[in-house]
Amino acid sequence: MKSNSSLFLALIFLSAVSYQAAFAQNKSSYVSFTEGKGNFIISANGNSTPLVISSDDWWGVQRAVKDLQSDVERVTNIKPEL
């Protein structure tokens, strides 16, 4: 049973590494400092994109959005509205 679990974990790890390698070949960076087609601006010119969440959303989603809000504020010194 232990060998099956180890094999399963190894296959998941290899799949994740392969996926990341394939994605990296198609995109040079997740972060861009210039506007462009297909880019989503999180923060620019002293403003941040508002984050939308519902009080009916699952608690995990609410937590993730609040964490994202904190992360954006730490990086840009601009707190996005919720």
PDB file of N, CA and C in Angstrom:
ATOM      1  N   MET A   1       0.822  -1.186   0.000  1.00  0.00           N
ATOM      2  CA  MET A   1       0.000   0.000   0.000  1.00  0.00           C
ATOM      3  C   MET A   1       0.873   1.259   0.000  1.00  0.00           C
ATOM      4  N   LYS A   2       1.981   1.198   0.775  1.00  0.00           N
ATOM      5  CA  LYS A   2       2.869   2.354   0.849  1.00  0.00           C
ATOM      6  C   LYS A   2       3.503   2.652  -0.502  1.00  0.00           C
ATOM      7  N   SER A   3       3.858   1.618  -1.247  1.00  0.00           N
ATOM      8  CA  SER A   3       4.479   1.844  -2.555  1.00  0.00           C
ATOM      9  C   SER A   3       3.493   2.476  -3.534  1.00  0.00           C
ATOM     10  N   ASN A   4       2.216   2.104  -3.445  1.00  0.00           N
ATOM     11  CA  ASN A   4       1.204   2.725  -4.301  1.00  0.00           C
ATOM     12  C   ASN A   4       1.057   4.205  -3.976  1.00  0.00           C
ATOM     13  N   SER A   5       1.071   4.545  -2.709  1.00  0.00           N
ATOM     14  CA  SER A   5       0.960   5.946  -2.294  1.00  0.00           C
ATOM     15  C   SER A   5       2.166   6.735  -2.770  1.00  0.00           C
ATOM     16  N   SER A   6       3.348   6.169  -2.653  1.00  0.00           N
ATOM     17  CA  SER A   6       4.566   6.842  -3.100  1.00  0.00           C
ATOM     18  C   SER A   6       4.548   7.058  -4.607  1.00  0.00           C
ATOM     19  N   LEU A   7       4.094   6.062  -5.339  1.00  0.00           N
ATOM     20  CA  LEU A   7       4.002   6.178  -6.790  1.00  0.00           C
ATOM     21  C   LEU A   7       2.994   7.246  -7.181  1.00  0.00           C
ATOM     22  N   PHE A   8       1.861   7.279  -6.503  1.00  0.00           N
ATOM     23  CA  PHE A   8       0.837   8.280  -6.775  1.00  0.00           C
ATOM     24  C   PHE A   8       1.374   9.688  -6.521  1.00  0.00           C
ATOM     25  N   LEU A   9       2.047   9.892  -5.389  1.00  0.00           N
ATOM     26  CA  LEU A   9       2.617  11.204  -5.065  1.00  0.00           C
ATOM     27  C   LEU A   9       3.692  11.604  -6.076  1.00  0.00           C
ATOM     28  N   ALA A  10       4.492  10.647  -6.506  1.00  0.00           N
ATOM     29  CA  ALA A  10       5.527  10.939  -7.496  1.00  0.00           C
ATOM     30  C   ALA A  10       4.902  11.362  -8.830  1.00  0.00           C
ATOM     31  N   LEU A  11       3.828  10.700  -9.232  1.00  0.00           N
ATOM     32  CA  LEU A  11       3.150  11.051 -10.481  1.00  0.00           C
ATOM     33  C   LEU A  11       2.529  12.446 -10.388  1.00  0.00           C
ATOM     34  N   ILE A  12       1.949  12.777  -9.245  1.00  0.00           N
ATOM     35  CA  ILE A  12       1.369  14.122  -9.073  1.00  0.00           C
ATOM     36  C   ILE A  12       2.476  15.169  -9.151  1.00  0.00           C
ATOM     37  N   PHE A  13       3.592  14.910  -8.486  1.00  0.00           N
ATOM     38  CA  PHE A  13       4.710  15.852  -8.500  1.00  0.00           C
ATOM     39  C   PHE A  13       5.229  16.056  -9.924  1.00  0.00           C
ATOM     40  N   LEU A  14       5.437  14.976 -10.652  1.00  0.00           N
ATOM     41  CA  LEU A  14       5.932  15.080 -12.022  1.00  0.00           C
ATOM     42  C   LEU A  14       4.937  15.802 -12.927  1.00  0.00           C
ATOM     43  N   SER A  15       3.651  15.573 -12.714  1.00  0.00           N
ATOM     44  CA  SER A  15       2.640  16.275 -13.507  1.00  0.00           C
ATOM     45  C   SER A  15       2.687  17.775 -13.248  1.00  0.00           C
ATOM     46  N   ALA A  16       2.832  18.154 -11.980  1.00  0.00           N
ATOM     47  CA  ALA A  16       2.894  19.575 -11.628  1.00  0.00           C
ATOM     48  C   ALA A  16       4.132  20.231 -12.220  1.00  0.00           C
ATOM     49  N   VAL A  17       5.268  19.563 -12.142  1.00  0.00           N
ATOM     50  CA  VAL A  17       6.510  20.106 -12.694  1.00  0.00           C
ATOM     51  C   VAL A  17       6.409  20.236 -14.204  1.00  0.00           C
ATOM     52  N   SER A  18       5.838  19.249 -14.868  1.00  0.00           N
ATOM     53  CA  SER A  18       5.676  19.303 -16.322  1.00  0.00           C
ATOM     54  C   SER A  18       4.755  20.435 -16.735  1.00  0.00           C
ATOM     55  N   TYR A  19       3.673  20.629 -15.995  1.00  0.00           N
ATOM     56  CA  TYR A  19       2.733  21.696 -16.297  1.00  0.00           C
ATOM     57  C   TYR A  19       3.418  23.053 -16.163  1.00  0.00           C
ATOM     58  N   GLN A  20       4.168  23.245 -15.073  1.00  0.00           N
ATOM     59  CA  GLN A  20       4.866  24.513 -14.867  1.00  0.00           C
ATOM     60  C   GLN A  20       5.887  24.754 -15.968  1.00  0.00           C
ATOM     61  N   ALA A  21       6.595  23.743 -16.369  1.00  0.00           N
ATOM     62  CA  ALA A  21       7.594  23.902 -17.420  1.00  0.00           C
ATOM     63  C   ALA A  21       6.932  24.276 -18.745  1.00  0.00           C
ATOM     64  N   ALA A  22       5.813  23.649 -19.057  1.00  0.00           N
ATOM     65  CA  ALA A  22       5.103  23.971 -20.297  1.00  0.00           C
ATOM     66  C   ALA A  22       4.569  25.394 -20.255  1.00  0.00           C
ATOM     67  N   PHE A  23       4.038  25.815 -19.120  1.00  0.00           N
ATOM     68  CA  PHE A  23       3.511  27.171 -19.000  1.00  0.00           C
ATOM     69  C   PHE A  23       4.639  28.185 -19.097  1.00  0.00           C
ATOM     70  N   ALA A  24       5.771  27.891 -18.498  1.00  0.00           N
ATOM     71  CA  ALA A  24       6.902  28.827 -18.515  1.00  0.00           C
ATOM     72  C   ALA A  24       7.419  29.056 -19.929  1.00  0.00           C
ATOM     73  N   GLN A  25       7.292  28.073 -20.791  1.00  0.00           N
ATOM     74  CA  GLN A  25       7.749  28.240 -22.163  1.00  0.00           C
ATOM     75  C   GLN A  25       6.867  29.217 -22.929  1.00  0.00           C
ATOM     76  N   ASN A  26       5.605  29.320 -22.550  1.00  0.00           N
ATOM     77  CA  ASN A  26       4.671  30.184 -23.262  1.00  0.00           C
ATOM     78  C   ASN A  26       4.593  31.596 -22.698  1.00  0.00           C
ATOM     79  N   LYS A  27       5.044  31.814 -21.501  1.00  0.00           N
ATOM     80  CA  LYS A  27       4.915  33.108 -20.844  1.00  0.00           C
ATOM     81  C   LYS A  27       6.218  33.391 -20.109  1.00  0.00           C
ATOM     82  N   SER A  28       6.818  34.546 -20.366  1.00  0.00           N
ATOM     83  CA  SER A  28       8.105  34.840 -19.757  1.00  0.00           C
ATOM     84  C   SER A  28       7.978  35.272 -18.307  1.00  0.00           C
ATOM     85  N   SER A  29       6.822  35.841 -17.910  1.00  0.00           N
ATOM     86  CA  SER A  29       6.675  36.307 -16.541  1.00  0.00           C
ATOM     87  C   SER A  29       5.206  36.438 -16.184  1.00  0.00           C
ATOM     88  N   TYR A  30       4.904  36.269 -14.913  1.00  0.00           N
ATOM     89  CA  TYR A  30       3.556  36.509 -14.431  1.00  0.00           C
ATOM     90  C   TYR A  30       3.319  37.996 -14.224  1.00  0.00           C
ATOM     91  N   VAL A  31       4.390  38.749 -14.031  1.00  0.00           N
ATOM     92  CA  VAL A  31       4.303  40.162 -13.690  1.00  0.00           C
ATOM     93  C   VAL A  31       4.783  41.004 -14.855  1.00  0.00           C
ATOM     94  N   SER A  32       4.033  42.067 -15.143  1.00  0.00           N
ATOM     95  CA  SER A  32       4.414  42.995 -16.186  1.00  0.00           C
ATOM     96  C   SER A  32       4.259  44.408 -15.652  1.00  0.00           C
ATOM     97  N   PHE A  33       5.134  45.283 -16.054  1.00  0.00           N
ATOM     98  CA  PHE A  33       5.066  46.669 -15.616  1.00  0.00           C
ATOM     99  C   PHE A  33       4.596  47.589 -16.737  1.00  0.00           C
ATOM    100  N   THR A  34       4.103  46.992 -17.808  1.00  0.00           N
ATOM    101  CA  THR A  34       3.579  47.772 -18.930  1.00  0.00           C
ATOM    102  C   THR A  34       2.184  47.269 -19.290  1.00  0.00           C
ATOM    103  N   GLU A  35       1.386  48.161 -19.854  1.00  0.00           N
ATOM    104  CA  GLU A  35       0.060  47.767 -20.313  1.00  0.00           C
ATOM    105  C   GLU A  35       0.201  46.951 -21.591  1.00  0.00           C
ATOM    106  N   GLY A  36      -0.720  46.063 -21.803  1.00  0.00           N
ATOM    107  CA  GLY A  36      -0.684  45.276 -23.025  1.00  0.00           C
ATOM    108  C   GLY A  36      -1.910  44.403 -23.147  1.00  0.00           C
ATOM    109  N   LYS A  37      -2.141  43.913 -24.334  1.00  0.00           N
ATOM    110  CA  LYS A  37      -3.283  43.046 -24.593  1.00  0.00           C
ATOM    111  C   LYS A  37      -3.182  41.792 -23.719  1.00  0.00           C
ATOM    112  N   GLY A  38      -4.252  41.501 -23.025  1.00  0.00           N
ATOM    113  CA  GLY A  38      -4.287  40.318 -22.177  1.00  0.00           C
ATOM    114  C   GLY A  38      -3.765  40.549 -20.767  1.00  0.00           C
ATOM    115  N   ASN A  39      -3.251  41.752 -20.480  1.00  0.00           N
ATOM    116  CA  ASN A  39      -2.769  42.055 -19.138  1.00  0.00           C
ATOM    117  C   ASN A  39      -3.913  42.565 -18.277  1.00  0.00           C
ATOM    118  N   PHE A  40      -3.877  42.249 -17.004  1.00  0.00           N
ATOM    119  CA  PHE A  40      -4.864  42.735 -16.052  1.00  0.00           C
ATOM    120  C   PHE A  40      -4.148  43.633 -15.061  1.00  0.00           C
ATOM    121  N   ILE A  41      -4.579  44.886 -14.974  1.00  0.00           N
ATOM    122  CA  ILE A  41      -3.926  45.851 -14.100  1.00  0.00           C
ATOM    123  C   ILE A  41      -4.505  45.727 -12.695  1.00  0.00           C
ATOM    124  N   ILE A  42      -3.655  45.401 -11.750  1.00  0.00           N
ATOM    125  CA  ILE A  42      -4.075  45.303 -10.358  1.00  0.00           C
ATOM    126  C   ILE A  42      -3.959  46.667  -9.683  1.00  0.00           C
ATOM    127  N   SER A  43      -2.869  47.376  -9.975  1.00  0.00           N
ATOM    128  CA  SER A  43      -2.648  48.673  -9.349  1.00  0.00           C
ATOM    129  C   SER A  43      -1.804  49.541 -10.269  1.00  0.00           C
ATOM    130  N   ALA A  44      -2.228  50.819 -10.426  1.00  0.00           N
ATOM    131  CA  ALA A  44      -1.475  51.756 -11.255  1.00  0.00           C
ATOM    132  C   ALA A  44      -1.898  53.177 -10.930  1.00  0.00           C
ATOM    133  N   ASN A  45      -0.956  54.083 -11.029  1.00  0.00           N
ATOM    134  CA  ASN A  45      -1.222  55.514 -10.852  1.00  0.00           C
ATOM    135  C   ASN A  45      -1.946  55.835  -9.546  1.00  0.00           C
ATOM    136  N   GLY A  46      -1.557  55.163  -8.473  1.00  0.00           N
ATOM    137  CA  GLY A  46      -2.145  55.436  -7.165  1.00  0.00           C
ATOM    138  C   GLY A  46      -3.512  54.823  -6.924  1.00  0.00           C
ATOM    139  N   ASN A  47      -3.973  53.964  -7.814  1.00  0.00           N
ATOM    140  CA  ASN A  47      -5.273  53.308  -7.671  1.00  0.00           C
ATOM    141  C   ASN A  47      -5.117  51.800  -7.800  1.00  0.00           C
ATOM    142  N   SER A  48      -5.957  51.079  -7.068  1.00  0.00           N
ATOM    143  CA  SER A  48      -6.002  49.629  -7.194  1.00  0.00           C
ATOM    144  C   SER A  48      -7.378  49.201  -7.672  1.00  0.00           C
ATOM    145  N   THR A  49      -7.422  48.131  -8.422  1.00  0.00           N
ATOM    146  CA  THR A  49      -8.685  47.575  -8.882  1.00  0.00           C
ATOM    147  C   THR A  49      -9.475  47.071  -7.677  1.00  0.00           C
ATOM    148  N   PRO A  50     -10.746  47.460  -7.542  1.00  0.00           N
ATOM    149  CA  PRO A  50     -11.553  46.956  -6.424  1.00  0.00           C
ATOM    150  C   PRO A  50     -11.719  45.444  -6.518  1.00  0.00           C
ATOM    151  N   LEU A  51     -11.770  44.796  -5.374  1.00  0.00           N
ATOM    152  CA  LEU A  51     -11.984  43.356  -5.304  1.00  0.00           C
ATOM    153  C   LEU A  51     -13.435  43.121  -4.920  1.00  0.00           C
ATOM    154  N   VAL A  52     -14.099  42.249  -5.637  1.00  0.00           N
ATOM    155  CA  VAL A  52     -15.523  42.014  -5.416  1.00  0.00           C
ATOM    156  C   VAL A  52     -15.719  40.652  -4.756  1.00  0.00           C
ATOM    157  N   ILE A  53     -16.506  40.656  -3.702  1.00  0.00           N
ATOM    158  CA  ILE A  53     -16.809  39.425  -2.974  1.00  0.00           C
ATOM    159  C   ILE A  53     -18.201  39.543  -2.385  1.00  0.00           C
ATOM    160  N   SER A  54     -18.851  38.428  -2.205  1.00  0.00           N
ATOM    161  CA  SER A  54     -20.185  38.405  -1.613  1.00  0.00           C
ATOM    162  C   SER A  54     -20.106  37.791  -0.212  1.00  0.00           C
ATOM    163  N   SER A  55     -20.953  38.273   0.676  1.00  0.00           N
ATOM    164  CA  SER A  55     -21.014  37.671   2.015  1.00  0.00           C
ATOM    165  C   SER A  55     -21.543  36.237   1.937  1.00  0.00           C
ATOM    166  N   ASP A  56     -22.140  35.885   0.805  1.00  0.00           N
ATOM    167  CA  ASP A  56     -22.636  34.518   0.597  1.00  0.00           C
ATOM    168  C   ASP A  56     -21.561  33.571   0.078  1.00  0.00           C
ATOM    169  N   ASP A  57     -20.397  34.116  -0.322  1.00  0.00           N
ATOM    170  CA  ASP A  57     -19.310  33.266  -0.817  1.00  0.00           C
ATOM    171  C   ASP A  57     -18.794  32.372   0.298  1.00  0.00           C
ATOM    172  N   TRP A  58     -18.280  31.240  -0.096  1.00  0.00           N
ATOM    173  CA  TRP A  58     -17.685  30.282   0.834  1.00  0.00           C
ATOM    174  C   TRP A  58     -16.598  30.981   1.637  1.00  0.00           C
ATOM    175  N   TRP A  59     -16.424  30.614   2.913  1.00  0.00           N
ATOM    176  CA  TRP A  59     -15.467  31.301   3.784  1.00  0.00           C
ATOM    177  C   TRP A  59     -14.052  31.248   3.226  1.00  0.00           C
ATOM    178  N   GLY A  60     -13.701  30.181   2.536  1.00  0.00           N
ATOM    179  CA  GLY A  60     -12.361  30.068   1.958  1.00  0.00           C
ATOM    180  C   GLY A  60     -12.126  31.103   0.867  1.00  0.00           C
ATOM    181  N   VAL A  61     -13.169  31.391   0.093  1.00  0.00           N
ATOM    182  CA  VAL A  61     -13.080  32.419  -0.950  1.00  0.00           C
ATOM    183  C   VAL A  61     -12.940  33.789  -0.292  1.00  0.00           C
ATOM    184  N   GLN A  62     -13.733  34.041   0.739  1.00  0.00           N
ATOM    185  CA  GLN A  62     -13.644  35.313   1.455  1.00  0.00           C
ATOM    186  C   GLN A  62     -12.248  35.519   2.030  1.00  0.00           C
ATOM    187  N   ARG A  63     -11.688  34.473   2.595  1.00  0.00           N
ATOM    188  CA  ARG A  63     -10.336  34.554   3.170  1.00  0.00           C
ATOM    189  C   ARG A  63      -9.307  34.833   2.081  1.00  0.00           C
ATOM    190  N   ALA A  64      -9.425  34.157   0.936  1.00  0.00           N
ATOM    191  CA  ALA A  64      -8.474  34.347  -0.156  1.00  0.00           C
ATOM    192  C   ALA A  64      -8.512  35.777  -0.675  1.00  0.00           C
ATOM    193  N   VAL A  65      -9.705  36.357  -0.799  1.00  0.00           N
ATOM    194  CA  VAL A  65      -9.825  37.729  -1.296  1.00  0.00           C
ATOM    195  C   VAL A  65      -9.243  38.714  -0.288  1.00  0.00           C
ATOM    196  N   LYS A  66      -9.473  38.485   0.987  1.00  0.00           N
ATOM    197  CA  LYS A  66      -8.898  39.365   2.014  1.00  0.00           C
ATOM    198  C   LYS A  66      -7.370  39.242   2.043  1.00  0.00           C
ATOM    199  N   ASP A  67      -6.858  38.034   1.850  1.00  0.00           N
ATOM    200  CA  ASP A  67      -5.402  37.845   1.770  1.00  0.00           C
ATOM    201  C   ASP A  67      -4.828  38.563   0.553  1.00  0.00           C
ATOM    202  N   LEU A  68      -5.535  38.472  -0.590  1.00  0.00           N
ATOM    203  CA  LEU A  68      -5.101  39.175  -1.799  1.00  0.00           C
ATOM    204  C   LEU A  68      -5.097  40.679  -1.555  1.00  0.00           C
ATOM    205  N   GLN A  69      -6.119  41.187  -0.890  1.00  0.00           N
ATOM    206  CA  GLN A  69      -6.186  42.613  -0.571  1.00  0.00           C
ATOM    207  C   GLN A  69      -4.958  43.032   0.253  1.00  0.00           C
ATOM    208  N   SER A  70      -4.610  42.240   1.251  1.00  0.00           N
ATOM    209  CA  SER A  70      -3.432  42.534   2.085  1.00  0.00           C
ATOM    210  C   SER A  70      -2.141  42.463   1.276  1.00  0.00           C
ATOM    211  N   ASP A  71      -2.039  41.465   0.392  1.00  0.00           N
ATOM    212  CA  ASP A  71      -0.838  41.318  -0.437  1.00  0.00           C
ATOM    213  C   ASP A  71      -0.647  42.519  -1.364  1.00  0.00           C
ATOM    214  N   VAL A  72      -1.736  42.951  -2.001  1.00  0.00           N
ATOM    215  CA  VAL A  72      -1.656  44.102  -2.912  1.00  0.00           C
ATOM    216  C   VAL A  72      -1.236  45.341  -2.130  1.00  0.00           C
ATOM    217  N   GLU A  73      -1.791  45.518  -0.941  1.00  0.00           N
ATOM    218  CA  GLU A  73      -1.431  46.679  -0.126  1.00  0.00           C
ATOM    219  C   GLU A  73       0.040  46.641   0.281  1.00  0.00           C
ATOM    220  N   ARG A  74       0.540  45.460   0.643  1.00  0.00           N
ATOM    221  CA  ARG A  74       1.953  45.347   1.033  1.00  0.00           C
ATOM    222  C   ARG A  74       2.893  45.692  -0.118  1.00  0.00           C
ATOM    223  N   VAL A  75       2.523  45.309  -1.318  1.00  0.00           N
ATOM    224  CA  VAL A  75       3.393  45.523  -2.474  1.00  0.00           C
ATOM    225  C   VAL A  75       3.278  46.944  -3.022  1.00  0.00           C
ATOM    226  N   THR A  76       2.055  47.492  -3.044  1.00  0.00           N
ATOM    227  CA  THR A  76       1.838  48.782  -3.709  1.00  0.00           C
ATOM    228  C   THR A  76       1.594  49.952  -2.767  1.00  0.00           C
ATOM    229  N   ASN A  77       1.405  49.653  -1.476  1.00  0.00           N
ATOM    230  CA  ASN A  77       1.016  50.662  -0.492  1.00  0.00           C
ATOM    231  C   ASN A  77      -0.357  51.270  -0.792  1.00  0.00           C
ATOM    232  N   ILE A  78      -1.168  50.563  -1.569  1.00  0.00           N
ATOM    233  CA  ILE A  78      -2.530  50.989  -1.899  1.00  0.00           C
ATOM    234  C   ILE A  78      -3.467  49.810  -1.565  1.00  0.00           C
ATOM    235  N   LYS A  79      -4.423  50.057  -0.661  1.00  0.00           N
ATOM    236  CA  LYS A  79      -5.336  48.990  -0.260  1.00  0.00           C
ATOM    237  C   LYS A  79      -6.550  48.980  -1.184  1.00  0.00           C
ATOM    238  N   PRO A  80      -6.753  47.883  -1.901  1.00  0.00           N
ATOM    239  CA  PRO A  80      -7.931  47.808  -2.780  1.00  0.00           C
ATOM    240  C   PRO A  80      -9.223  47.775  -1.946  1.00  0.00           C
ATOM    241  N   GLU A  81     -10.256  48.399  -2.474  1.00  0.00           N
ATOM    242  CA  GLU A  81     -11.559  48.353  -1.835  1.00  0.00           C
ATOM    243  C   GLU A  81     -12.143  46.950  -1.992  1.00  0.00           C
ATOM    244  N   LEU A  82     -12.921  46.552  -0.987  1.00  0.00           N
ATOM    245  CA  LEU A  82     -13.654  45.286  -1.087  1.00  0.00           C
ATOM    246  C   LEU A  82     -15.083  45.590  -1.410  1.00  0.00           C
TER     247      LEU A  82
END
